[in-house]
Coordinates of C-alpha atoms and ligand atoms in Angstrom, one line a residue:
X124 CA 0.1 -0.2 0.2
X125 CA 1.3 3.1 -1.2
X126 CA 2.5 5.9 1.9
X127 CA 3.1 2.7 4.8
X128 CA 6.4 0.8 6.1
X129 CA 6.2 -3.1 5.1
X130 CA 8.5 -4.6 5.9
X131 CA 8.7 -7.8 3.4
X132 CA 10.5 -11.5 4.4
X133 CA 10.3 -13.5 0.9
X134 CA 10.5 -17.3 1.9
X135 CA 11.7 -19.8 -0.8
X136 CA 10.1 -23.1 -0.4
X137 CA 11.4 -26.4 -1.3
X138 CA 9.5 -27.2 -4.3
X139 CA 10.1 -23.6 -6.0
X140 CA 7.2 -21.8 -4.3
X141 CA 8.7 -18.3 -3.7
X142 CA 6.8 -16.6 -0.6
X143 CA 6.1 -13.1 -0.3
X144 CA 5.2 -12.0 3.8
X145 CA 4.9 -7.8 4.0
X146 CA 4.7 -6.9 7.8
X147 CA 2.6 -3.5 8.0
X148 CA 6.0 -2.0 10.6
X149 CA 3.9 1.2 11.3
X150 CA 0.7 -0.8 13.3
X151 CA 3.2 -3.6 14.6
X152 CA 5.4 -0.1 15.8
X153 CA 1.5 1.0 17.2
X154 CA 0.8 -2.0 19.1
X155 CA 4.4 -1.8 20.6
X156 CA 3.8 1.5 22.1
X157 CA 0.8 1.0 23.2
X158 CA 1.4 -2.1 24.8
X159 CA 4.8 0.1 26.0
X160 CA 2.2 2.4 27.7
X161 CA 0.0 -0.1 29.2
X162 CA 3.1 -1.5 30.8
X163 CA 4.1 1.9 32.8
X164 CA 0.4 2.8 34.3
X165 CA -0.1 -0.8 35.3
X166 CA 3.6 -0.5 36.9
X167 CA 2.9 3.5 38.5
X168 CA -0.8 2.0 39.4
X169 CA 0.4 -0.7 41.2
X170 CA 3.0 0.9 43.5
X171 CA 1.2 3.4 44.0
X172 CA -0.7 0.3 47.1
X173 CA 2.5 -1.6 47.2
X174 CA 4.3 1.9 48.9
X175 CA 1.3 3.0 51.2
X176 CA 1.0 -0.7 52.5
X177 CA 4.9 -0.5 52.8
X178 CA 4.5 2.2 55.0
X179 CA 1.5 1.4 56.7
X180 CA 3.3 -1.6 57.8
X181 CA 5.9 0.4 59.4
X182 CA 3.6 2.8 60.7
X183 CA 2.0 -0.1 62.3
X184 CA 4.9 -1.6 63.5
X185 CA 6.4 1.7 65.5
X186 CA 3.1 2.0 66.6
X187 CA 3.1 -1.6 68.6
X188 CA 2.2 0.5 72.1
X189 CA -0.8 2.0 70.7
X190 CA -3.1 -0.1 69.8
X191 CA -6.0 2.3 68.7
X192 CA -3.0 3.3 66.4
X193 CA -2.2 0.4 65.1
X194 CA -5.9 -0.1 64.4
X195 CA -5.7 2.8 62.3
X196 CA -2.6 2.0 60.0
X197 CA -3.8 -1.9 59.7
X198 CA -7.3 -0.9 58.4
X199 CA -5.5 1.0 56.1
X200 CA -3.1 -1.6 54.5
X201 CA -6.8 -3.9 54.5
X202 CA -7.6 -0.9 52.3
X203 CA -5.2 -0.5 49.8
X204 CA -4.3 -4.7 49.3
X205 CA -8.5 -4.3 48.7
X206 CA -7.1 -2.2 45.8
X207 CA -4.5 -4.0 44.6
X208 CA -6.2 -7.4 44.7
X209 CA -9.3 -5.3 42.3
X210 CA -6.2 -3.5 40.3
X211 CA -4.2 -6.9 39.7
X212 CA -8.4 -8.3 38.8
X213 CA -8.7 -6.6 36.1
X214 CA -5.5 -6.0 34.5
X215 CA -5.9 -10.4 34.2
X216 CA -9.8 -9.7 32.9
X217 CA -8.4 -7.1 30.2
X218 CA -5.4 -9.6 29.1
X219 CA -8.0 -12.2 28.5
X220 CA -9.9 -10.5 26.3
X221 CA -7.4 -8.5 24.3
X222 CA -7.3 -9.1 20.9
X223 CA -9.2 -12.9 21.2
X224 CA -12.0 -14.0 18.9
X225 CA -15.5 -14.7 20.9
X226 CA -17.8 -14.2 18.8
X227 CA -18.8 -17.5 17.4
X228 CA -18.5 -19.7 21.0
X229 CA -22.1 -20.8 22.3
X230 CA -25.4 -18.7 22.0
X231 CA -25.9 -17.0 25.2
X232 CA -29.4 -16.1 26.4
X233 CA -29.8 -12.6 27.3
X234 CA -32.1 -12.8 30.1
X235 CA -30.0 -14.8 31.5
X236 CA -26.8 -12.2 31.3
X237 CA -29.0 -9.5 32.9
X238 CA -30.3 -11.7 35.9
X239 CA -26.8 -12.5 37.3
X240 CA -25.5 -9.0 36.0
X241 CA -28.5 -7.4 38.2
X242 CA -27.7 -10.1 41.0
X243 CA -24.2 -9.3 41.2
X244 CA -25.3 -5.8 41.6
X245 CA -27.8 -6.1 44.3
X246 CA -25.8 -5.5 47.1
X247 CA -24.2 -2.2 46.0
X248 CA -27.5 -0.6 45.2
X249 CA -29.1 -1.4 48.1
X250 CA -25.6 0.1 50.4
X251 CA -26.6 3.0 47.2
X252 CA -30.5 3.0 48.0
X253 CA -30.4 3.2 44.2
X254 CA -32.9 1.4 42.4
X255 CA -32.0 -1.1 39.6
X256 CA -34.5 -1.9 36.8
X257 CA -35.0 -3.2 33.6
X258 CA -37.5 -2.9 30.1
X259 CA -37.5 -4.4 27.2
X260 CA -37.2 -7.2 25.0
X261 CA -37.1 -10.1 26.4
X262 CA -35.8 -13.6 24.7
X263 CA -33.1 -12.6 22.7
X264 CA -29.8 -14.3 22.2
X265 CA -26.4 -13.7 20.9
X266 CA -23.5 -15.5 19.8
X267 CA -20.2 -15.1 22.9
X268 CA -18.9 -15.4 25.7
X269 CA -21.3 -15.5 29.2
X270 CA -19.0 -14.8 31.7
X271 CA -17.6 -11.8 29.6
X272 CA -20.8 -10.3 28.4
X273 CA -22.0 -10.7 32.7
X274 CA -18.5 -8.6 33.4
X275 CA -19.3 -6.3 30.8
X276 CA -22.4 -5.5 32.4
X277 CA -21.2 -6.0 35.9
X278 CA -18.6 -2.7 34.9
X279 CA -21.4 -1.1 33.5
X280 CA -24.4 -1.1 36.7
X281 CA -21.2 -0.6 38.8
X282 CA -20.4 3.0 37.4
X283 CA -23.6 3.9 37.2
X284 CA -24.3 3.2 40.4
X285 CA -21.0 4.6 42.1
X286 CA -21.1 8.2 40.1
X287 CA -24.7 8.4 41.0
X288 CA -25.9 10.1 44.1
X289 CA -27.9 7.7 46.7
X290 CA -31.6 7.2 45.8
X291 CA -31.0 7.5 41.6
X292 CA -32.2 4.9 39.5
X293 CA -30.6 2.5 37.3
X294 CA -32.0 0.8 34.2
X295 CA -30.8 -1.7 32.0
X296 CA -32.8 -1.8 28.2
X297 CA -32.7 -4.7 26.2
X298 CA -34.3 -4.2 22.5
X299 CA -33.6 -5.5 19.2
X300 CA -32.4 -3.5 16.4
X301 CA -32.8 -4.1 12.9
X302 CA -30.9 -3.7 10.5
X303 CA -30.2 -4.7 6.6
X304 CA -26.9 -5.7 7.7
X305 CA -27.5 -7.7 10.5
X306 CA -30.2 -7.5 13.2
X307 CA -28.2 -6.3 16.8
X308 CA -29.2 -6.2 20.1
X309 CA -28.5 -3.2 22.5
X310 CA -28.1 -3.1 25.6
X311 CA -28.2 0.0 27.5
X312 CA -27.4 0.9 31.0
X313 CA -29.0 4.2 31.5
X314 CA -28.5 6.3 35.1
X315 CA -29.5 9.7 36.4
X316 CA -25.8 10.3 38.3
X317 CA -23.3 13.2 37.5
X318 CA -23.0 12.8 33.7
X319 CA -19.9 12.8 32.0
X320 CA -18.3 16.2 30.5
X321 CA -18.4 16.2 26.2
X322 CA -14.5 16.4 26.5
X323 CA -14.8 13.3 29.2
X324 CA -17.0 11.1 26.7
X325 CA -14.3 11.2 24.6
X326 CA -11.7 9.4 27.1
X327 CA -13.4 7.7 29.3
X328 CA -12.9 4.4 27.1
X329 CA -9.5 4.6 27.6
X330 CA -7.0 2.5 30.0
X331 CA -6.7 4.2 33.3
X332 CA -8.2 7.0 32.7
X333 CA -11.0 8.9 35.6
X334 CA -12.2 12.2 35.2
X335 CA -12.4 12.4 39.3
X336 CA -9.7 10.5 39.9
X337 CA -10.9 11.4 44.3
X338 CA -14.2 9.9 43.6
X339 CA -13.2 6.5 41.1
X340 CA -10.3 5.7 44.2
X341 CA -12.6 6.5 46.6
X342 CA -15.4 4.0 45.0
X343 CA -12.4 1.8 44.6
X344 CA -12.4 2.8 40.4
X345 CA -9.0 1.5 38.9
X346 CA -10.1 3.6 35.3
X347 CA -9.8 0.2 33.8
X348 CA -13.6 -1.2 33.9
X349 CA -15.0 0.9 30.6
X350 CA -12.0 -0.4 28.8
X351 CA -12.6 -4.0 29.7
X352 CA -16.1 -3.1 28.7
X353 CA -15.2 -1.9 25.2
X354 CA -12.9 -4.8 24.4
X355 CA -15.2 -7.1 25.2
X356 CA -17.5 -5.4 22.7
X357 CA -15.1 -5.5 20.2
X358 CA -14.3 -9.0 20.6
X359 CA -18.1 -9.9 20.3
X360 CA -18.0 -7.8 16.6
X361 CA -19.8 -5.2 18.3
X362 CA -19.7 -1.4 19.5
X363 CA -20.5 0.5 22.6
X364 CA -21.8 4.1 22.1
X365 CA -22.3 6.7 25.6
X366 CA -25.1 9.2 25.7
X367 CA -24.3 11.7 28.6
X368 CA -25.1 15.5 30.0
X369 CA -23.7 16.5 33.4
X370 CA -26.2 16.9 36.1
X371 CA -29.1 14.5 34.2
X372 CA -27.0 11.2 33.9
X373 CA -25.8 8.8 31.3
X374 CA -26.3 5.7 29.1
X375 CA -23.4 3.7 28.3
X376 CA -25.5 1.4 25.2
X377 CA -23.6 -1.8 23.7
X378 CA -24.6 -2.6 20.4
X379 CA -23.7 -6.8 19.5
X380 CA -24.5 -9.1 16.3
X381 CA -27.5 -10.9 16.7
X382 CA -27.9 -14.7 16.8
X383 CA -29.4 -15.8 13.8
X384 CA -32.6 -17.5 13.6
X385 CA -32.0 -21.1 13.9
X386 CA -35.3 -22.3 13.2
X387 CA -35.3 -19.3 10.2
X388 CA -32.0 -21.1 8.8
X389 CA -33.4 -24.4 9.2
Ligands
LIG102 P1 -13.7 3.4 37.1 O1 -13.2 2.6 37.4 O2 -12.5 4.9 37.4 O3 -14.5 3.8 37.6 P2 -14.3 2.8 34.1 O4 -13.6 2.7 33.4 O5 -15.1 1.9 34.6 O6 -13.1 3.7 35.2 O7 -14.3 4.6 34.2 C1 -13.9 5.6 34.4 C2 -14.6 7.4 34.8 O8 -15.2 7.5 33.4 C3 -14.8 7.0 36.5 O9 -13.7 7.3 36.8 C4 -15.9 8.2 36.0 O10 -15.0 9.2 36.1 C5 -16.8 7.8 34.5 N1 -17.4 7.3 34.3 C6 -18.0 5.9 33.6 N2 -19.1 5.4 33.9 C7 -19.9 6.5 34.2 C8 -21.1 7.5 34.7 N3 -22.3 6.1 34.5 N4 -21.9 8.3 35.5 C9 -20.6 9.3 34.9 N5 -19.1 8.6 35.0 C10 -18.7 7.4 34.7

């Protein structure tokens, strides 16, 4: 292709056939740079709680004859360990979904995915007095990974609950979107929470990006949740869209290719 740097390797096989293999150098360099950035960010994010745990345990040791201070320091150590666990879990989740092609795995019942994701979010919602409801079409299915789709939906639900005031409403909507190039299934999560400015809407899917660092840290956020959702949706051949207005709320919608109607195929 013109305008691109291609590395060409020529392989001559025994039977005289010559293979010319062209590498897209620019694309390969971009992938390498992004992996390097990710490693640098991940290392930085992991070092913060590790450093805090080291200092807090030294402080606890020095305060050995003050039980109240020791309790305070160990409480903080537990908080930092929980954060470390959350970071490692999300980094592993991200590496599992990155670049995988899940779309042909198995039939996934969307009602069951929604019900399980809601179950896993109910405790948090009750803590914050947020109501969780569903609306829209039922009986939809897609091809893919049930577990990954549950992870994606739980991430969206946790964000919707975390970034809303107490007594907010969070709604999961499922619908079939007919399209000439293949029907889609849309799964939306709407909240009436704090919303996201237009500038930040462009960046929230970036790894480790947080709009309000203090609030994200307070809720145990890592800035990886939405990039995991994005990777899962892409691995299913779908896309994610975001509508939001500051002070009114946000709607994240995953659009995934619908599984073909098997009876119709038959
Ligand atoms: P985090 O772990 O910080 O929640 P995410 O990748 O899940 O990371 O989200 C990135 C940022 O996008 C969050 O820090 C938050 O500022 C913003 N955000 C995500 N979901 C919502 C939402 N429903 N309402 C408002 N802000 C949100």
